[in-house]
mmCIF file of C-alpha atoms in Angstrom:
data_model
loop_
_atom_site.group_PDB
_atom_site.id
_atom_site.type_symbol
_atom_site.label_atom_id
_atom_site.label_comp_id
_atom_site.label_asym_id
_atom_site.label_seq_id
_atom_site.Cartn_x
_atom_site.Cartn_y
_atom_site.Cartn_z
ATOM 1 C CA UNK A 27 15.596 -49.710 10.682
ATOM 2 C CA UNK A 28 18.083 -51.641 12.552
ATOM 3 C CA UNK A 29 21.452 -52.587 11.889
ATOM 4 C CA UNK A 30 20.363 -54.960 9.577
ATOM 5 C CA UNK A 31 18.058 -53.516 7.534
ATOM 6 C CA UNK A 32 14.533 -52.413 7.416
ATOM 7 C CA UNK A 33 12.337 -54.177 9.608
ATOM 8 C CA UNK A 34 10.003 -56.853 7.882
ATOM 9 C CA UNK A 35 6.547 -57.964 9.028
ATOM 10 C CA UNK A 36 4.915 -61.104 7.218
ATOM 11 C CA UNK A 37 1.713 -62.905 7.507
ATOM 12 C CA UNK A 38 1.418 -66.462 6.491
ATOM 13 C CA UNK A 39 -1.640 -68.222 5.128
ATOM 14 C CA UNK A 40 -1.443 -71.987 5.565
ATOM 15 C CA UNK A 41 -4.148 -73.462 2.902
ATOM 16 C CA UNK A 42 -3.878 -77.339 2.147
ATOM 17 C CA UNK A 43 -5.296 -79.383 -0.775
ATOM 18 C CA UNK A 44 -6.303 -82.704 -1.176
ATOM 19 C CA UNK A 45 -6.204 -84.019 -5.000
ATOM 20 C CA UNK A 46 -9.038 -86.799 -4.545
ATOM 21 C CA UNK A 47 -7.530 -88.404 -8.031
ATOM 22 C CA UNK A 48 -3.977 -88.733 -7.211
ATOM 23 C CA UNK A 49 -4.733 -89.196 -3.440
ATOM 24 C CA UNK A 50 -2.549 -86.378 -2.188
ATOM 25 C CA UNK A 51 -2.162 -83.403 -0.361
ATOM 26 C CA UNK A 52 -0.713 -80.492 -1.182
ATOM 27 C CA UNK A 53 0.057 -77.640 1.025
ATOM 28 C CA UNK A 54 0.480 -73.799 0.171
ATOM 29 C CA UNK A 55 1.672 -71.423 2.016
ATOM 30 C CA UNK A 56 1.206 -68.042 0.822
ATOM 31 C CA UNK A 57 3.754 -65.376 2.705
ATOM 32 C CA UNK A 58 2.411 -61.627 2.900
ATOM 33 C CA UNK A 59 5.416 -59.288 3.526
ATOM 34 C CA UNK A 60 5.523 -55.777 4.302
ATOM 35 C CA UNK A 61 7.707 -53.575 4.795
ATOM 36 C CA UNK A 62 7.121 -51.531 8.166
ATOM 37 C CA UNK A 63 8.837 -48.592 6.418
ATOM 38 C CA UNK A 64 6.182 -48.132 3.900
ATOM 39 C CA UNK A 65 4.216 -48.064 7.135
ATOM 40 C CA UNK A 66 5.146 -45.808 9.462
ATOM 41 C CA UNK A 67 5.804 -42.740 6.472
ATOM 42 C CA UNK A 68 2.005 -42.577 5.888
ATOM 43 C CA UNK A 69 0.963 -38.955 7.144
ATOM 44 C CA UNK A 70 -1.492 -39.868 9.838
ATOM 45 C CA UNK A 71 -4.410 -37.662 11.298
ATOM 46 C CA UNK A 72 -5.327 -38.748 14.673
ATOM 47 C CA UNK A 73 -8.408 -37.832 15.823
ATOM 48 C CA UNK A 74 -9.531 -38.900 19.569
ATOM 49 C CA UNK A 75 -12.784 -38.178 21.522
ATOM 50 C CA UNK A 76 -14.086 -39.658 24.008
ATOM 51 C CA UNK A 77 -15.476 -42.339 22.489
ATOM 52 C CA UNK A 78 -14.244 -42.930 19.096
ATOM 53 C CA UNK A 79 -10.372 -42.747 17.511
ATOM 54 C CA UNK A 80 -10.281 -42.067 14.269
ATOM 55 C CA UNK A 81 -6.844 -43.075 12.265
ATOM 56 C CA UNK A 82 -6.833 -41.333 8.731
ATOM 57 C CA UNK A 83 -4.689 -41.685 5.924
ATOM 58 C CA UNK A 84 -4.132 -37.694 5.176
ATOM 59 C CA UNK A 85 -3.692 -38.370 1.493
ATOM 60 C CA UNK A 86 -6.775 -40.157 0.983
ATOM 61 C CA UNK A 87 -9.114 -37.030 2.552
ATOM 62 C CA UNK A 88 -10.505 -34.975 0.137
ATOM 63 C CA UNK A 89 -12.131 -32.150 1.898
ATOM 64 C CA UNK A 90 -13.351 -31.140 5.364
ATOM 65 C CA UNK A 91 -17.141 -29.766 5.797
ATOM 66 C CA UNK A 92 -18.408 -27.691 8.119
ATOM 67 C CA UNK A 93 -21.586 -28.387 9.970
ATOM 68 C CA UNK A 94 -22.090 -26.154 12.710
ATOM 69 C CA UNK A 95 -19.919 -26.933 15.564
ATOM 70 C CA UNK A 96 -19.324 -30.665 13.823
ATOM 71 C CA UNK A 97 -17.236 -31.017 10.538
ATOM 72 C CA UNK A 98 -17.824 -33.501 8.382
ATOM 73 C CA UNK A 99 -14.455 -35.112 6.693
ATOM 74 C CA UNK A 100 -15.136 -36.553 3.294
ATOM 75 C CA UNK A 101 -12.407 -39.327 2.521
ATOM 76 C CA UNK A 102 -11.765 -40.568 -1.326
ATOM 77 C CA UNK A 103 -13.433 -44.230 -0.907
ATOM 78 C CA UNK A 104 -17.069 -41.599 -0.283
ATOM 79 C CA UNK A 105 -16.249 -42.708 3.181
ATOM 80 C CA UNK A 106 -17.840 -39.863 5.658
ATOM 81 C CA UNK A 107 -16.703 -39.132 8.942
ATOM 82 C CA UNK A 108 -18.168 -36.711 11.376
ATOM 83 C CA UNK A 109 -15.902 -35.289 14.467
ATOM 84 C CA UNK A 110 -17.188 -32.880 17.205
ATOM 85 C CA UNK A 111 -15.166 -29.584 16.652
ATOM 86 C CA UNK A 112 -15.413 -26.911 14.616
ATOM 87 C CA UNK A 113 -13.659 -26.361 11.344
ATOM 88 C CA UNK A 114 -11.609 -23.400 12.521
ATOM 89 C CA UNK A 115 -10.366 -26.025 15.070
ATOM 90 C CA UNK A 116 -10.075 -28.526 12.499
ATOM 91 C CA UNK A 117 -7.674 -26.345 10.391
ATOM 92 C CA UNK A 118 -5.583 -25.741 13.486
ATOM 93 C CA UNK A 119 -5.218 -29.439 14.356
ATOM 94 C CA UNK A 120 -4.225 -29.398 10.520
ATOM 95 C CA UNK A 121 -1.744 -26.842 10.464
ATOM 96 C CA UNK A 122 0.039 -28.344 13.705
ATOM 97 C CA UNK A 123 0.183 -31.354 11.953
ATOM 98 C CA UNK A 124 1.677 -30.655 8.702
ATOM 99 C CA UNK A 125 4.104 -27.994 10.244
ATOM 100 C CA UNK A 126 7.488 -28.151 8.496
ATOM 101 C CA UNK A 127 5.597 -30.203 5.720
ATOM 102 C CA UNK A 128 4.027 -30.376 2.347
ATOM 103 C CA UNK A 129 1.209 -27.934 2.103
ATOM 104 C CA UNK A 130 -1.803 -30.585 1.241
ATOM 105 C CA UNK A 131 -4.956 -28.012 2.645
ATOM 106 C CA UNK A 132 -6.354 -24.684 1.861
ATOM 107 C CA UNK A 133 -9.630 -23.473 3.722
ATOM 108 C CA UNK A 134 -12.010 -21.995 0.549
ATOM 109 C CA UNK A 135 -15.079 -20.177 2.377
ATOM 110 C CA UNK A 136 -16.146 -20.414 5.229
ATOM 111 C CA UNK A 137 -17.755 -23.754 4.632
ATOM 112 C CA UNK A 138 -14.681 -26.135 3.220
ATOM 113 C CA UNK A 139 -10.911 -27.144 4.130
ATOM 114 C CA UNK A 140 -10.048 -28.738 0.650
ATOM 115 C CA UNK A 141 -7.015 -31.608 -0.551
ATOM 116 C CA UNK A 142 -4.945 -29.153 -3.296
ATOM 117 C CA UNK A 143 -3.976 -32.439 -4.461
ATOM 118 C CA UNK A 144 -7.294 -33.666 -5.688
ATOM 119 C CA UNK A 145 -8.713 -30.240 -7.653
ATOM 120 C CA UNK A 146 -9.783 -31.293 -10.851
ATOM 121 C CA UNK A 147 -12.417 -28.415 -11.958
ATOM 122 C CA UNK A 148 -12.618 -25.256 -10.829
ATOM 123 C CA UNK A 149 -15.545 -23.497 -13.102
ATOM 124 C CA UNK A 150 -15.811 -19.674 -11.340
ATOM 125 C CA UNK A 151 -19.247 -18.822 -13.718
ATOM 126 C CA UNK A 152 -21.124 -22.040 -12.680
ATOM 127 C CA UNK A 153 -19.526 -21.709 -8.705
ATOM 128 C CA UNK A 154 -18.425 -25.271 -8.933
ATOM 129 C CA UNK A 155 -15.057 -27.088 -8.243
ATOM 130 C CA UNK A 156 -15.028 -30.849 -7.902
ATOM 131 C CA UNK A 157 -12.698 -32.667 -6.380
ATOM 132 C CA UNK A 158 -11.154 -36.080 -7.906
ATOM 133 C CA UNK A 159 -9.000 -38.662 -6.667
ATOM 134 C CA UNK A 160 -8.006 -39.269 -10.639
ATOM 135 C CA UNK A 161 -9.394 -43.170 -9.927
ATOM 136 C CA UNK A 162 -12.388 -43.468 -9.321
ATOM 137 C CA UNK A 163 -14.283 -41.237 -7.109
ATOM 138 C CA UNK A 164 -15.352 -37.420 -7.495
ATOM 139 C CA UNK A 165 -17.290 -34.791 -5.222
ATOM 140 C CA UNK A 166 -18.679 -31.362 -6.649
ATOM 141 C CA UNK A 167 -18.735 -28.799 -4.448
ATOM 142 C CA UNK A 168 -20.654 -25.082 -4.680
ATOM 143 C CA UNK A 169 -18.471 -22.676 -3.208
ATOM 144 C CA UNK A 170 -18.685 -18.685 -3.846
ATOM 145 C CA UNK A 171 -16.626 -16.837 -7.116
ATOM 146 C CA UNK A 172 -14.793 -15.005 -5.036
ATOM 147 C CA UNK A 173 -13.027 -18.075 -3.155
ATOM 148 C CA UNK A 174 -13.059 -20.036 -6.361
ATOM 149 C CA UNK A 175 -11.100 -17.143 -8.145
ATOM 150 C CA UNK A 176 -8.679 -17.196 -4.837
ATOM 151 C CA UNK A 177 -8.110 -20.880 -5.321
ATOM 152 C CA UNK A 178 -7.300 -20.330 -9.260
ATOM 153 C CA UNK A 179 -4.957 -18.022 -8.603
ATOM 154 C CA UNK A 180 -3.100 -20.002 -6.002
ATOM 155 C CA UNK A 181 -3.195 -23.132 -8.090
ATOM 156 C CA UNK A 182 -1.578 -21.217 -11.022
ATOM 157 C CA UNK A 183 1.109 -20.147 -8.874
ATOM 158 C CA UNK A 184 2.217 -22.429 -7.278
ATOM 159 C CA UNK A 185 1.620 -24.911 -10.047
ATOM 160 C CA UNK A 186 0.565 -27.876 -7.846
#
C-alpha cells in the first residue's frame, strides 16, 4: 500500500461485435480488477526441489499423507501432490511456517498431518474421521481410536 492507497492490478479483455443488421460494431471491454492486498495475505506453502515448485494455498490443503520417505498432500479440489521428504519433515516445514500464527495442523498417527479446519466426522467405534471442505469435496480417513479420541478431545477444547 502506497501513499495512495492499495495497489490495484487489472486485466482488460478487448472483445468487439459486429451487428450484421444494423451494420455496426460494438466494442466491450471487460476490466478485471484485483486487489493485490487480497493477494499477498494468502498463507502460502512453498515447496521447492530440484525440479518442481510447488505454490499452495494453505487453506485449501486438507491433510498431509505419509508414504514412506514421500508424503502425499491432499488439497480440497482432490488435487494430489507428492513431495520428497518425510512427514516428520513436513510438520517441521509446517510449524516454521505458521510460527506466531493460527494453529491450522495437528499430526493424528503416525500416518496423517490433518486441516483442524475441515473435520467434519470423527466416529472413534468405526475408526473413521472425514474431512470436508463444507462445499463440495470430502475424504474419509481410517486412523486408530486412540488418536481419534486425542483429536475429540482437542476439538472440544479448543472449540475450533
Amino acid at each position: 500500500m502506497d501513499k495512495f492507497g492499495p495497489k490495484i492490478m487489472y486485466e482488460a479483455t478487448f472483445c468487439r461485435i459486429y451487428f450484421a443488421q444494423f451494420n455496426i460494431y460494438y466494442y466491450i471491454c471487460h476490466l478485471n480488477i484485483k486487489n493485490t492486498k487480497d493477494m499477498t495475505n494468502k498463507d502460502w506453502l512453498f515447496l521447492n526441489s530440484r525440479d518442481d515448485l510447488l505454490r499452495i494455498d494453505m487453506r485449501e490443503i486438507a491433510y498431509f499423507e505419509a508414504d514412506g520417505n514421500y508424503t502425499d498432500i491432499m488439497l480440497s479440489n482432490k488435487l494430489k501432490c507428492t513431495v520428497g521428504m518425510s512427514l516428520g519433515k513436513m510438520e517441521a516445514i509446517l510449524s516454521e511456517r505458521l510460527q506466531g500464527k493460527v494453529m491450522y495442523f495437528a499430526r493424528i498417527g503416525k500416518r496423517y498431518v490433518i486441516n483442524l479446519n475441515m473435520v467434519f466426522q470423527i466416529n472413534v467405534l468405526k475408526h473413521r474421521l472425514v474431512l470436508s471442505d463444507f462445499r463440495q469435496c470430502y475424504y474419509t480417513l481410517d486412523v486408530s481410536k486412540d488418536a481419534l479420541k486425542k483429536l475429540k478431545e482437542l476439538m472440544i477444547q479448543v472449540k475450533i
